[in-house]
mmCIF file of C-alpha atoms in Angstrom:
data_model
loop_
_atom_site.group_PDB
_atom_site.id
_atom_site.type_symbol
_atom_site.label_atom_id
_atom_site.label_comp_id
_atom_site.label_asym_id
_atom_site.label_seq_id
_atom_site.Cartn_x
_atom_site.Cartn_y
_atom_site.Cartn_z
ATOM 1 C CA UNK S 20 0.000 0.000 0.000
ATOM 2 C CA UNK S 21 2.806 2.443 0.856
ATOM 3 C CA UNK S 22 4.470 2.015 -2.540
ATOM 4 C CA UNK S 23 1.128 2.315 -4.354
ATOM 5 C CA UNK S 24 0.270 5.496 -2.469
ATOM 6 C CA UNK S 25 3.777 6.847 -3.105
ATOM 7 C CA UNK S 26 3.529 6.238 -6.852
ATOM 8 C CA UNK S 27 -0.030 7.605 -7.011
ATOM 9 C CA UNK S 28 1.111 10.700 -5.104
ATOM 10 C CA UNK S 29 3.863 11.286 -7.644
ATOM 11 C CA UNK S 30 1.386 10.814 -10.494
ATOM 12 C CA UNK S 31 -0.875 13.504 -9.035
ATOM 13 C CA UNK S 32 1.938 15.932 -8.216
ATOM 14 C CA UNK S 33 3.806 15.365 -11.491
ATOM 15 C CA UNK S 34 0.664 15.808 -13.576
ATOM 16 C CA UNK S 35 -0.380 19.095 -12.027
ATOM 17 C CA UNK S 36 3.060 20.347 -11.003
ATOM 18 C CA UNK S 37 4.521 19.458 -14.398
ATOM 19 C CA UNK S 38 1.752 21.296 -16.186
ATOM 20 C CA UNK S 39 2.198 24.374 -13.991
ATOM 21 C CA UNK S 40 6.005 24.321 -14.259
ATOM 22 C CA UNK S 41 6.088 23.783 -18.032
ATOM 23 C CA UNK S 42 3.494 26.519 -18.577
ATOM 24 C CA UNK S 43 5.404 28.964 -16.379
ATOM 25 C CA UNK S 44 8.726 28.260 -18.093
ATOM 26 C CA UNK S 45 7.376 28.287 -21.634
ATOM 27 C CA UNK S 46 5.340 31.497 -21.419
ATOM 28 C CA UNK S 47 7.546 33.344 -18.912
ATOM 29 C CA UNK S 48 6.855 36.935 -17.898
ATOM 30 C CA UNK S 49 3.669 37.598 -15.979
ATOM 31 C CA UNK S 50 2.382 34.007 -16.285
ATOM 32 C CA UNK S 51 5.622 32.686 -14.806
ATOM 33 C CA UNK S 52 5.558 35.282 -12.055
ATOM 34 C CA UNK S 53 1.981 34.562 -10.976
ATOM 35 C CA UNK S 54 2.326 30.769 -11.103
ATOM 36 C CA UNK S 55 5.626 30.705 -9.232
ATOM 37 C CA UNK S 56 4.351 33.059 -6.499
ATOM 38 C CA UNK S 57 1.424 30.661 -5.997
ATOM 39 C CA UNK S 58 3.906 27.796 -5.753
ATOM 40 C CA UNK S 59 5.961 29.819 -3.234
ATOM 41 C CA UNK S 60 2.873 30.158 -1.050
ATOM 42 C CA UNK S 61 2.252 26.410 -1.314
ATOM 43 C CA UNK S 62 5.912 25.633 -0.508
ATOM 44 C CA UNK S 63 5.798 27.882 2.584
ATOM 45 C CA UNK S 64 3.520 25.326 4.248
ATOM 46 C CA UNK S 65 5.361 22.184 5.412
ATOM 47 C CA UNK S 66 4.216 19.303 3.218
ATOM 48 C CA UNK S 67 3.351 16.924 6.055
ATOM 49 C CA UNK S 68 1.351 19.616 7.844
ATOM 50 C CA UNK S 69 -0.507 20.439 4.611
ATOM 51 C CA UNK S 70 -1.244 16.737 4.059
ATOM 52 C CA UNK S 71 -2.536 16.354 7.633
ATOM 53 C CA UNK S 72 -4.745 19.426 7.203
ATOM 54 C CA UNK S 73 -6.230 18.181 3.932
ATOM 55 C CA UNK S 74 -6.806 14.667 5.325
ATOM 56 C CA UNK S 75 -8.454 16.145 8.412
ATOM 57 C CA UNK S 76 -10.757 18.229 6.217
ATOM 58 C CA UNK S 77 -11.615 15.462 3.717
ATOM 59 C CA UNK S 78 -11.617 12.477 6.058
ATOM 60 C CA UNK S 79 -9.285 9.531 6.501
ATOM 61 C CA UNK S 80 -9.188 7.293 3.440
ATOM 62 C CA UNK S 81 -6.570 6.104 0.982
ATOM 63 C CA UNK S 82 -7.936 8.286 -1.844
ATOM 64 C CA UNK S 83 -7.952 11.387 0.365
ATOM 65 C CA UNK S 84 -4.406 10.603 1.491
ATOM 66 C CA UNK S 85 -3.237 10.367 -2.128
ATOM 67 C CA UNK S 86 -4.929 13.688 -2.939
ATOM 68 C CA UNK S 87 -3.508 15.369 0.162
ATOM 69 C CA UNK S 88 0.029 14.152 -0.401
ATOM 70 C CA UNK S 89 -0.156 14.902 -4.129
ATOM 71 C CA UNK S 90 -1.251 18.472 -3.459
ATOM 72 C CA UNK S 91 1.532 18.896 -0.911
ATOM 73 C CA UNK S 92 4.149 17.952 -3.548
ATOM 74 C CA UNK S 93 2.811 19.981 -6.510
ATOM 75 C CA UNK S 94 4.983 23.020 -5.784
ATOM 76 C CA UNK S 95 8.206 20.974 -5.686
ATOM 77 C CA UNK S 96 7.386 19.285 -8.979
ATOM 78 C CA UNK S 97 6.434 22.597 -10.580
ATOM 79 C CA UNK S 98 9.783 24.105 -9.544
ATOM 80 C CA UNK S 99 11.812 21.173 -10.879
ATOM 81 C CA UNK S 100 9.930 21.003 -14.191
ATOM 82 C CA UNK S 101 10.129 24.799 -14.601
ATOM 83 C CA UNK S 102 13.888 24.895 -14.091
ATOM 84 C CA UNK S 103 14.460 21.895 -16.369
ATOM 85 C CA UNK S 104 12.294 23.365 -19.148
ATOM 86 C CA UNK S 105 13.940 26.791 -18.796
ATOM 87 C CA UNK S 106 17.422 25.295 -19.119
ATOM 88 C CA UNK S 107 16.489 23.482 -22.332
ATOM 89 C CA UNK S 108 14.244 26.239 -23.709
ATOM 90 C CA UNK S 109 17.127 28.697 -24.018
ATOM 91 C CA UNK S 110 19.139 26.476 -26.344
ATOM 92 C CA UNK S 111 19.320 27.454 -29.988
ATOM 93 C CA UNK S 112 17.599 24.413 -31.503
ATOM 94 C CA UNK S 113 14.324 25.061 -29.703
ATOM 95 C CA UNK S 114 11.335 26.279 -31.685
ATOM 96 C CA UNK S 115 7.779 26.722 -30.440
ATOM 97 C CA UNK S 116 6.554 23.785 -32.535
ATOM 98 C CA UNK S 117 8.929 21.261 -31.023
ATOM 99 C CA UNK S 118 8.315 21.652 -27.284
ATOM 100 C CA UNK S 119 6.925 18.127 -26.945
ATOM 101 C CA UNK S 120 9.543 16.588 -29.192
ATOM 102 C CA UNK S 121 12.713 18.165 -27.819
ATOM 103 C CA UNK S 122 12.179 20.244 -24.677
ATOM 104 C CA UNK S 123 10.376 17.713 -22.519
ATOM 105 C CA UNK S 124 12.553 14.691 -23.415
ATOM 106 C CA UNK S 125 15.736 16.689 -22.731
ATOM 107 C CA UNK S 126 14.320 18.061 -19.483
ATOM 108 C CA UNK S 127 13.328 14.656 -18.081
ATOM 109 C CA UNK S 128 16.595 13.913 -16.226
ATOM 110 C CA UNK S 129 16.037 16.161 -13.213
ATOM 111 C CA UNK S 130 12.313 15.399 -13.266
ATOM 112 C CA UNK S 131 12.909 11.627 -13.009
ATOM 113 C CA UNK S 132 15.318 12.143 -10.131
ATOM 114 C CA UNK S 133 12.709 14.278 -8.364
ATOM 115 C CA UNK S 134 10.073 11.609 -9.042
ATOM 116 C CA UNK S 135 12.109 8.881 -7.323
ATOM 117 C CA UNK S 136 12.866 11.159 -4.385
ATOM 118 C CA UNK S 137 9.203 12.116 -4.076
ATOM 119 C CA UNK S 138 8.109 8.476 -4.084
ATOM 120 C CA UNK S 139 10.629 7.793 -1.297
ATOM 121 C CA UNK S 140 9.421 10.845 0.645
ATOM 122 C CA UNK S 141 5.817 9.759 0.104
ATOM 123 C CA UNK S 142 6.490 6.265 1.467
ATOM 124 C CA UNK S 143 7.830 7.844 4.660
ATOM 125 C CA UNK S 144 4.874 10.241 4.862
ATOM 126 C CA UNK S 145 2.331 7.439 4.306
ATOM 127 C CA UNK S 146 3.964 5.380 7.043
ATOM 128 C CA UNK S 147 4.022 8.420 9.350
ATOM 129 C CA UNK S 148 0.379 9.289 8.739
ATOM 130 C CA UNK S 149 -0.703 5.682 9.220
ATOM 131 C CA UNK S 150 1.403 5.438 12.379
ATOM 132 C CA UNK S 151 -0.518 8.323 13.969
ATOM 133 C CA UNK S 152 -3.883 7.056 12.705
ATOM 134 C CA UNK S 153 -4.509 9.449 9.794
ATOM 135 C CA UNK S 154 -3.480 7.142 6.973
ATOM 136 C CA UNK S 155 -4.739 3.838 5.660
ATOM 137 C CA UNK S 156 -7.586 2.366 7.711
ATOM 138 C CA UNK S 157 -7.067 -0.644 9.976
ATOM 139 C CA UNK S 158 -7.941 -3.779 7.992
ATOM 140 C CA UNK S 159 -5.602 -2.785 5.143
ATOM 141 C CA UNK S 160 -1.990 -3.781 5.870
ATOM 142 C CA UNK S 161 0.367 -0.811 5.734
ATOM 143 C CA UNK S 162 3.852 -0.413 7.181
ATOM 144 C CA UNK S 163 3.034 2.579 9.379
ATOM 145 C CA UNK S 164 -0.073 0.980 10.877
ATOM 146 C CA UNK S 165 1.913 -2.226 11.452
ATOM 147 C CA UNK S 166 4.528 -0.203 13.331
ATOM 148 C CA UNK S 167 1.798 1.498 15.355
ATOM 149 C CA UNK S 168 0.366 -1.865 16.364
ATOM 150 C CA UNK S 169 3.827 -3.255 17.092
ATOM 151 C CA UNK S 170 4.716 -0.465 19.527
ATOM 152 C CA UNK S 171 2.224 -1.884 22.015
ATOM 153 C CA UNK S 172 3.703 -5.375 21.603
ATOM 154 C CA UNK S 173 7.375 -4.323 21.614
ATOM 155 C CA UNK S 174 8.243 -5.871 24.980
ATOM 156 C CA UNK S 175 7.191 -9.416 24.081
ATOM 157 C CA UNK S 176 7.310 -9.463 20.276
ATOM 158 C CA UNK S 177 10.006 -7.052 19.073
ATOM 159 C CA UNK S 178 10.158 -8.670 15.630
ATOM 160 C CA UNK S 179 6.693 -7.225 14.850
ATOM 161 C CA UNK S 180 8.285 -3.789 14.516
ATOM 162 C CA UNK S 181 11.482 -5.039 12.892
ATOM 163 C CA UNK S 182 10.021 -6.243 9.595
ATOM 164 C CA UNK S 183 7.790 -3.243 8.688
ATOM 165 C CA UNK S 184 10.525 -0.824 9.778
ATOM 166 C CA UNK S 185 13.076 -2.698 7.679
ATOM 167 C CA UNK S 186 10.687 -2.634 4.698
ATOM 168 C CA UNK S 187 10.307 1.154 4.948
ATOM 169 C CA UNK S 188 14.063 1.701 5.245
ATOM 170 C CA UNK S 189 14.918 -0.631 2.368
ATOM 171 C CA UNK S 190 12.273 0.753 0.012
ATOM 172 C CA UNK S 191 13.296 4.361 0.686
ATOM 173 C CA UNK S 192 16.979 3.500 0.314
ATOM 174 C CA UNK S 193 16.406 1.615 -2.954
ATOM 175 C CA UNK S 194 14.348 4.478 -4.390
ATOM 176 C CA UNK S 195 17.046 6.974 -3.417
ATOM 177 C CA UNK S 196 19.760 4.858 -5.013
ATOM 178 C CA UNK S 197 17.631 4.423 -8.141
ATOM 179 C CA UNK S 198 17.264 8.207 -8.326
ATOM 180 C CA UNK S 199 21.024 8.672 -8.037
ATOM 181 C CA UNK S 200 21.564 6.086 -10.770
ATOM 182 C CA UNK S 201 19.031 7.783 -13.048
ATOM 183 C CA UNK S 202 20.688 11.148 -12.457
ATOM 184 C CA UNK S 203 24.054 9.719 -13.481
ATOM 185 C CA UNK S 204 22.607 7.849 -16.465
ATOM 186 C CA UNK S 205 20.708 10.868 -17.802
ATOM 187 C CA UNK S 206 23.521 13.389 -17.344
ATOM 188 C CA UNK S 207 24.639 14.333 -20.876
ATOM 189 C CA UNK S 208 28.077 15.390 -19.584
ATOM 190 C CA UNK S 209 28.808 11.796 -18.588
ATOM 191 C CA UNK S 210 27.953 10.322 -22.003
ATOM 192 C CA UNK S 211 30.700 9.617 -24.506
#
């Protein structure tokens, strides 16, 4: 469930944040200014606090958690996509007709790295929200809710907390390493 929610969160944030960031970078000027100031306001609120607020307002369910966490990551994705598109947009081979053919494929390196980092961050946030009772509801197995249950059983059954905690650590570490590998693989300066 944590990985599914993490990937769904990235899908929501990348869809809306990517659209906002690409629009801001492509049109520039006043459009860029207005959109980025809105993203600054969104980034001023800590993402976990924003997610908790949205979940509290909408109710505790997996769909609401995905929406809340996706909204909390939109500003980060918009910033990354905007900077990637702006760096490619200024190159001489770019024409308005070829934004989808050349700008976005060349700007995908930093975006993919951000995607893997956001999935890892989302896995931790899902586990945290479920640990405090705001995440996935009880019959559905989730690492954070397993850890919450295990804390009451820690004295007699310490292994109950070991396995879900290890799963969270290993999934976050593997996603981070995958992001580092993608960054190195997509860096044009490292290609021969």
